[in-house]
Short mmCIF file of C-alpha atoms in Angstrom, two decimals:
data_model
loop_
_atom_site.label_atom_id
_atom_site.label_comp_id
_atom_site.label_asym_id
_atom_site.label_seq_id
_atom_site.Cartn_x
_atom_site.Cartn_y
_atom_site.Cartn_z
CA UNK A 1423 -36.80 119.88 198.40
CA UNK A 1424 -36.18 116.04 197.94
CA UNK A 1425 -33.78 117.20 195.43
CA UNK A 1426 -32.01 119.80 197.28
CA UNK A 1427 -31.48 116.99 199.93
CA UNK A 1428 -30.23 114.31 197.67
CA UNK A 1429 -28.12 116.81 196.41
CA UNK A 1430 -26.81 117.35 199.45
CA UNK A 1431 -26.04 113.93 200.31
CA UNK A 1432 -24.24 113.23 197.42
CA UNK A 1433 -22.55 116.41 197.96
CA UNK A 1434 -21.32 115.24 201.43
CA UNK A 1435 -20.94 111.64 200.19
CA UNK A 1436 -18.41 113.06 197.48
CA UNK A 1437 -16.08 115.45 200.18
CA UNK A 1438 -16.03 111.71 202.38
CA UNK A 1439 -14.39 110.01 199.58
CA UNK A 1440 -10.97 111.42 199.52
CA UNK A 1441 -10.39 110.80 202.68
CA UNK A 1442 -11.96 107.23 202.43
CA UNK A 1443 -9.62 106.78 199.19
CA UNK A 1444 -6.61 107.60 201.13
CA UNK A 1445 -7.55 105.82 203.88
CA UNK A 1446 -7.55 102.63 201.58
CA UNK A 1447 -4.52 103.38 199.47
CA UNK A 1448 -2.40 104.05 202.59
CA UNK A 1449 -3.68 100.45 203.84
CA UNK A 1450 -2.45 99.05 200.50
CA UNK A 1451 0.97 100.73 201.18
CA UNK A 1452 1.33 99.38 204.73
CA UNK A 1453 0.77 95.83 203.56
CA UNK A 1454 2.86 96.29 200.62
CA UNK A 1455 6.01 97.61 202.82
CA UNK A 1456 6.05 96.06 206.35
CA UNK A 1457 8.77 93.82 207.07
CA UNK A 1458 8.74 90.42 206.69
CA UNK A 1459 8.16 87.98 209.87
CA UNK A 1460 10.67 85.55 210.47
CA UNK A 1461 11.83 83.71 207.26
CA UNK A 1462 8.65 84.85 205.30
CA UNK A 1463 9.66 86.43 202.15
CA UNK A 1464 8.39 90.45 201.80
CA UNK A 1465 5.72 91.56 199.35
CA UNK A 1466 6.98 91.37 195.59
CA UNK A 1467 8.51 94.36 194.66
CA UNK A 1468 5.68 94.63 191.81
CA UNK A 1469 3.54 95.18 194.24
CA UNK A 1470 5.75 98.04 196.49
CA UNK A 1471 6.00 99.51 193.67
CA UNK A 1472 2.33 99.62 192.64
CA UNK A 1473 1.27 100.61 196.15
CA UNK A 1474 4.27 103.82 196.09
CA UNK A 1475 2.87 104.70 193.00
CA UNK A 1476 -0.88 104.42 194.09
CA UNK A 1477 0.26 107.28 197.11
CA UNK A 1478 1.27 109.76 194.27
CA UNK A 1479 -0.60 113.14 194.86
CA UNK A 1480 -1.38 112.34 198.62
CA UNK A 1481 0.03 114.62 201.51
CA UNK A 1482 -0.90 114.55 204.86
CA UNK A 1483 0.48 113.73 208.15
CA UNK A 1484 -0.97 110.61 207.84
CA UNK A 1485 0.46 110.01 204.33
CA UNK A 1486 3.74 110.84 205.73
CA UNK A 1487 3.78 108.74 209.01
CA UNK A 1488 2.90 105.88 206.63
CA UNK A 1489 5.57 106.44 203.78
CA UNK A 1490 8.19 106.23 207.02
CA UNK A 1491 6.91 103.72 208.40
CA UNK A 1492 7.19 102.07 204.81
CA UNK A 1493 11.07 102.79 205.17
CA UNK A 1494 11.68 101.69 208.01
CA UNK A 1495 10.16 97.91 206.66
CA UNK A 1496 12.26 98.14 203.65
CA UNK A 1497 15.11 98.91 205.74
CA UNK A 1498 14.59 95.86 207.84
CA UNK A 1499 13.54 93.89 204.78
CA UNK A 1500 17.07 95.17 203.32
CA UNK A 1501 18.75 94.25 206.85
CA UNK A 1502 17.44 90.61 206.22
CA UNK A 1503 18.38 90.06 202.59
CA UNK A 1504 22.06 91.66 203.04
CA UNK A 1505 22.51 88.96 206.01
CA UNK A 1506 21.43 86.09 204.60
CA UNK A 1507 23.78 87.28 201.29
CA UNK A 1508 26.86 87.89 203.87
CA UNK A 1509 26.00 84.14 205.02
CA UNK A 1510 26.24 82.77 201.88
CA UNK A 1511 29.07 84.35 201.15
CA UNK A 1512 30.77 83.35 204.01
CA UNK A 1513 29.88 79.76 203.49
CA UNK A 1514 31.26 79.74 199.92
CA UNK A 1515 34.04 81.13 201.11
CA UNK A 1516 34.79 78.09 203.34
CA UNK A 1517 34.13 76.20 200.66
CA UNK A 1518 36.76 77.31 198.23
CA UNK A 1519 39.18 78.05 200.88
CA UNK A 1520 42.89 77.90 199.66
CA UNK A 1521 41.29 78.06 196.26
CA UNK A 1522 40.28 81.16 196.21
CA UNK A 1523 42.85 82.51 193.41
CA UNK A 1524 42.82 79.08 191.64
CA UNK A 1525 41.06 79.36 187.93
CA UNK A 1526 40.00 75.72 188.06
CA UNK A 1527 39.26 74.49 191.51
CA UNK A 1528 39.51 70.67 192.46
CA UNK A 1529 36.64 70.09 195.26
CA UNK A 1530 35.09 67.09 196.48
CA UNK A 1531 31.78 66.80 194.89
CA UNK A 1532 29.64 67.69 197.94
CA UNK A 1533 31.16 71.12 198.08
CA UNK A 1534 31.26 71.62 194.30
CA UNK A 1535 27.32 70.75 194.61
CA UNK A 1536 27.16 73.15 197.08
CA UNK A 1537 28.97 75.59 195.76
CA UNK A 1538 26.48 75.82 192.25
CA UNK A 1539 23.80 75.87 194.48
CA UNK A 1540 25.04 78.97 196.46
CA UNK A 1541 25.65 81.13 192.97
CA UNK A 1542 22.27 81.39 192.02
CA UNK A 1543 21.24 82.03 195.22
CA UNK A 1544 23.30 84.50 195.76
CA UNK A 1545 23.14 86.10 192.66
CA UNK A 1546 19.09 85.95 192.95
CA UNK A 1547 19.23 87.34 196.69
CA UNK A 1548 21.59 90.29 195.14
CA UNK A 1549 19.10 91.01 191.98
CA UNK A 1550 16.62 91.86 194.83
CA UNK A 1551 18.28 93.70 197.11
CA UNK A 1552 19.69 95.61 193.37
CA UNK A 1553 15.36 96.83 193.59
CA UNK A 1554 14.68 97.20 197.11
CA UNK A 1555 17.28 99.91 197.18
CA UNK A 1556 16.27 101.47 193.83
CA UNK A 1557 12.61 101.40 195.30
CA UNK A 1558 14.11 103.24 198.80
CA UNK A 1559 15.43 105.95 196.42
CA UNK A 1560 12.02 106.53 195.06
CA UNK A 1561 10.59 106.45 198.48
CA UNK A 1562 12.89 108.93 199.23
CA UNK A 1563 11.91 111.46 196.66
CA UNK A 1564 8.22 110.64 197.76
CA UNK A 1565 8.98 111.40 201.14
CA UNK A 1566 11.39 114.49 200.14
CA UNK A 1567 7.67 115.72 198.09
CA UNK A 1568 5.53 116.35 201.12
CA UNK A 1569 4.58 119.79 201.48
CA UNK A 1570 1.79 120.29 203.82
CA UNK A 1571 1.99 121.67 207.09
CA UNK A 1572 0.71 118.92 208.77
CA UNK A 1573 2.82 116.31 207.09
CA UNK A 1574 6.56 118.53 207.49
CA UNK A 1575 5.52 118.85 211.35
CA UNK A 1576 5.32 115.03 211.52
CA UNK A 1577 8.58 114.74 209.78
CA UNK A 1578 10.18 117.93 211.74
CA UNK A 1579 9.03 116.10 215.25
CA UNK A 1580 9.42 112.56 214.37
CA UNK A 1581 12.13 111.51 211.70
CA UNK A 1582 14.72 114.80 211.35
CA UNK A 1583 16.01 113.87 215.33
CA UNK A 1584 15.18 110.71 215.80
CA UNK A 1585 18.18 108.59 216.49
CA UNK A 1586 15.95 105.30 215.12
CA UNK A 1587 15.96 107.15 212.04
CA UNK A 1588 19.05 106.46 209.61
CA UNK A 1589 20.61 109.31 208.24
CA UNK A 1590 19.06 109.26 204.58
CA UNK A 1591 15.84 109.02 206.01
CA UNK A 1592 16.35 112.13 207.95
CA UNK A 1593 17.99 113.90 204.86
CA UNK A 1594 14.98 112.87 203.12
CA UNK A 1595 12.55 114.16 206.05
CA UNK A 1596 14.98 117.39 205.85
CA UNK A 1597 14.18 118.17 201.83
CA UNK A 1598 10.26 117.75 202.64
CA UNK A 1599 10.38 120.43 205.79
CA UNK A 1600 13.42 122.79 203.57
CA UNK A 1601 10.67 122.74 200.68
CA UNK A 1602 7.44 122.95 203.21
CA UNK A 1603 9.52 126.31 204.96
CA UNK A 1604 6.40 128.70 204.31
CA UNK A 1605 4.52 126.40 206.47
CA UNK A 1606 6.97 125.18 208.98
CA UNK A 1607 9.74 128.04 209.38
CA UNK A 1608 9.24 129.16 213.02
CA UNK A 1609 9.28 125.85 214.17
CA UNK A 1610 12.23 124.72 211.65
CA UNK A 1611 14.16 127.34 213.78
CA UNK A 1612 13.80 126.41 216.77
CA UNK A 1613 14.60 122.83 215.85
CA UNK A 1614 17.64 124.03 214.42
CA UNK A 1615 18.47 126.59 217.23
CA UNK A 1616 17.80 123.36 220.08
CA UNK A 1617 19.72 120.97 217.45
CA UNK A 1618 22.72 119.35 219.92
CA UNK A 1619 24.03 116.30 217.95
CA UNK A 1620 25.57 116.67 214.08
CA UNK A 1621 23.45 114.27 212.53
CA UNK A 1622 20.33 116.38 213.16
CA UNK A 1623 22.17 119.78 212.69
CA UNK A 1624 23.27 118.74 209.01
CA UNK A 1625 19.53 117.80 208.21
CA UNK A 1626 18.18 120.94 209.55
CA UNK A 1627 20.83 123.02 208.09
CA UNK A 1628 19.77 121.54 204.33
CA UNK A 1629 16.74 122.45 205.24
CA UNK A 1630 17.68 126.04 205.73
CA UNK A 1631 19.35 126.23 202.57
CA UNK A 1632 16.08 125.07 200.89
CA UNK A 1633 14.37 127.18 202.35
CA UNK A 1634 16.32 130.47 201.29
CA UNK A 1635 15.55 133.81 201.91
CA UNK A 1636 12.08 132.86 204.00
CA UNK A 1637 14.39 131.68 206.82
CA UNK A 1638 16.22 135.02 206.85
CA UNK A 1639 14.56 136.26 210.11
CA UNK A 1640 15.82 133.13 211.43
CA UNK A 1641 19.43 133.26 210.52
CA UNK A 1642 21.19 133.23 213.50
CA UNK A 1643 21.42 129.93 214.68
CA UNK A 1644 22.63 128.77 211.19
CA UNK A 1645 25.34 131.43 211.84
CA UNK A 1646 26.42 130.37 215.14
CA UNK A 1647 26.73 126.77 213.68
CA UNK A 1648 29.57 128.13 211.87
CA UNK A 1649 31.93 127.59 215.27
CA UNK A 1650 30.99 123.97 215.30
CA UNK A 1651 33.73 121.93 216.28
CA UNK A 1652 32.66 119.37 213.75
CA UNK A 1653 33.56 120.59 210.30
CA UNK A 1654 30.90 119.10 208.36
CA UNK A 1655 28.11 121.07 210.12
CA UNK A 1656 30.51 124.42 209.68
CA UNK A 1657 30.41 123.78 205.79
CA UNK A 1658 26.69 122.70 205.58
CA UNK A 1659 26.15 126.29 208.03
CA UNK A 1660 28.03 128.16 204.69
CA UNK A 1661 26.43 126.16 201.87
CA UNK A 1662 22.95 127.09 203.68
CA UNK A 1663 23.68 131.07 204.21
CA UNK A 1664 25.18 131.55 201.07
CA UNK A 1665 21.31 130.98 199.88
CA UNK A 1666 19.04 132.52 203.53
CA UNK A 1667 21.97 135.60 202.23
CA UNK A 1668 22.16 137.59 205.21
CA UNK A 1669 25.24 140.48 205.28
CA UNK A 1670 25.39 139.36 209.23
CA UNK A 1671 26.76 136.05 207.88
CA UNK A 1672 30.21 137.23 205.87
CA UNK A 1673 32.30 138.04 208.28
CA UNK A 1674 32.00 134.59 209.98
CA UNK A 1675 32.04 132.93 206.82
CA UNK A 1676 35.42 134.55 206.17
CA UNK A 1677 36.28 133.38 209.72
CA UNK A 1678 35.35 129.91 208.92
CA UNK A 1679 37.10 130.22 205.18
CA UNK A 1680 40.54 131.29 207.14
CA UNK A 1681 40.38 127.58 209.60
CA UNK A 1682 39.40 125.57 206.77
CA UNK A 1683 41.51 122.98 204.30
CA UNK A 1684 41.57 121.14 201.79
CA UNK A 1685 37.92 120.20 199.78
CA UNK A 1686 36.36 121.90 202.89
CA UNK A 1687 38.34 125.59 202.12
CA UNK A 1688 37.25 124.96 198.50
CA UNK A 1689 33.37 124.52 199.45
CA UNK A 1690 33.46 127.38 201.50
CA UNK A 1691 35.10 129.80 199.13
CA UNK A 1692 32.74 129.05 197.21
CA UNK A 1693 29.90 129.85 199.49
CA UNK A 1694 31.06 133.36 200.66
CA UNK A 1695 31.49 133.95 197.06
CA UNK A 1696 28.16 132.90 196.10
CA UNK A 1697 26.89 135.18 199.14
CA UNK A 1698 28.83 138.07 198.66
CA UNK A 1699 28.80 138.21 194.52
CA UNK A 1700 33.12 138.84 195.22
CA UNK A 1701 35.46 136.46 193.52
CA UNK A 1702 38.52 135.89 195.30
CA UNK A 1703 38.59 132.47 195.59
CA UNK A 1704 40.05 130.33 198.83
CA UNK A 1705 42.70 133.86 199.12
CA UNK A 1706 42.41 134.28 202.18
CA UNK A 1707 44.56 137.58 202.27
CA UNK A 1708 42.26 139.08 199.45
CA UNK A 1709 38.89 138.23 201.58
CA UNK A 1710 40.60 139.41 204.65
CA UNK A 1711 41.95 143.08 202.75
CA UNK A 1712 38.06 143.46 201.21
CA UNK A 1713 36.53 142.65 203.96
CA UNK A 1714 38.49 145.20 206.09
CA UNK A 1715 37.78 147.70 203.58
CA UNK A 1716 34.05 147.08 203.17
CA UNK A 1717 32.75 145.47 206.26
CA UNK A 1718 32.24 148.56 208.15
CA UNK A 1719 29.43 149.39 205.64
CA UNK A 1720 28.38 146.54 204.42
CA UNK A 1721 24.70 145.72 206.25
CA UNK A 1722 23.69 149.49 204.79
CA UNK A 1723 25.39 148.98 201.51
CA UNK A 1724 22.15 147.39 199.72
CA UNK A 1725 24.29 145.23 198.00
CA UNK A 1726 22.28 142.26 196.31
CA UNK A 1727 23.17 139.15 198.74
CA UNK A 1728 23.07 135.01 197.22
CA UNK A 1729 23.17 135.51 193.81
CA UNK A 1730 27.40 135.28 193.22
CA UNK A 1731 29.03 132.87 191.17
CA UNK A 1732 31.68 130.90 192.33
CA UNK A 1733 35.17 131.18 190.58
CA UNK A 1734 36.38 127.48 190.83
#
């Protein structure tokens, strides 16, 4: 019996430790990635990057209300950097005013002094924005990785419709919840059904198309987002059908194909094409004469939906 119970305590010791491991990386991460107070420099980016790294193989809504929160400092640690940059820039600007196009400049030698001492400066302050920014597209990916349930709801509620959010934050929030859609897709539709503003629309919409033929059930919003009045959310609405591939969605894809122009007609000639396996390009006419002759039939035809190629 002594055995059994020590067994048993280390058993239940061991199942603790995850969660205590987490619990200590995560504080790691928060350190590494809040924003700095007042003029007090943020962590070194050896460390950020040692504490993203550190979070690799954790997912939980925890893990992912942390990794945003880690955005959001680098964001404002960004914010600060670029301003003091734009500062010095300004101020050597002032300094070589009427000079600007001049190859060798004749200043007095307070300004030249100053002006040496702003280049490295700047050129330093530049240099680390240069990694912040390659770190916040790793963060990104990290983020865009999550696949629980628990950690897409957080994103779905918190980040894809948040105005406080900036946009590739939210796109990144979007990929986590398009590639979580197993766990998440009722309530993915009904964010994307109560979606008002495009921002949010566009990130729930890429999150549609990730999510394929599991959100086919839940296709109708995404069609009705084909009338949008703002063309990028009507394009985004075909890129995302032409892979849920739903017959109910070619006839308003043609409709959408016949009002578009330019890149836009392009994209979404390519989309119905991709949906219906037909190649006929941005023709109008020819989608309008096929369509007329198979629409009628089509929902009963059987034919294989998504997997076209585009012709252009």
């Amino acid at each position: 019996m002594p055995r059994l119970l020590s067994f048993l305590v280390l058993a239940l010791i061991s199942a603790g430790m995850p969660a205590q491991d987490e619990a200590r990386v995560l504080s790691t991460f928060k350190k590494a990635f809040s924003a700095p107070k007042g003029k007090k420099p943020g962590a070194p980016l050896a460390d950020k990057v040692s504490a993203l790294q550190a979070t690799d193989g954790l997912d939980s809504g925890k893990v992912a209300a942390a990794l945003v929160d880690g955005w959001r400092g680098l964001a404002a640690e960004l914010g600060g950097l670029d301003a003091q940059r734009a500062e010095y820039r300004v101020e050597m600007g002032q300094l070589i005013k009427g000079q600007e196009a001049v190859e060798r400049r004749t200043l007095p030698r307070p300004k030249f002094d100053r002006l040496n001492q702003l280049k490295p400066i700047i050129a330093k302050l530049r240099e680390q924005c240069d990694g912040l920014r390659e770190l916040q597209l790793k963060l990104g990916d990290r983020i865009a990785d999550l696949r629980r349930r628990d950690s897409a709801l957080y994103l779905l509620k918190k980040v894809t419709g948040s105005k406080k959010a900036d946009l590739p934050l939210r796109l990144a929030a979007g990929r986590a919840v398009g590639g979580a859609a197993a766990e998440v897709i009722e309530e993915l539709a009904t964010a994307i059904a109560r979606a008002r503003k495009a921002p949010e629309q566009i990130v729930l919409l890429d999150a549609m198309a990730l999510a394929g033929e599991a959100a086919r059930v839940h296709a109708t919003p995404v069609i009705k987002l084909l009338s949008s009045k703002e063309d990028v959310v009507a394009e985004r609405a075909a890129l995302a059908l032409a892979k849920i591939a739903v017959p109910e969605a070619v006839g308003p894809m043609i409709t959408l194909l016949s009002r578009s122009t330019g890149q836009m007609r392009l994209r979404v000639a390519a989309a119905v094409e991709v949906l219906t396996g037909e190649q006929h390009g941005d023709n109008i006419g020819a989608w309008n004469a096929w369509w007329k002759l198979e629409g009628p039939g089509f929902r009963s035809s059987g034919r294989e939906l998504g997997k076209g190629t585009p012709s252009h």
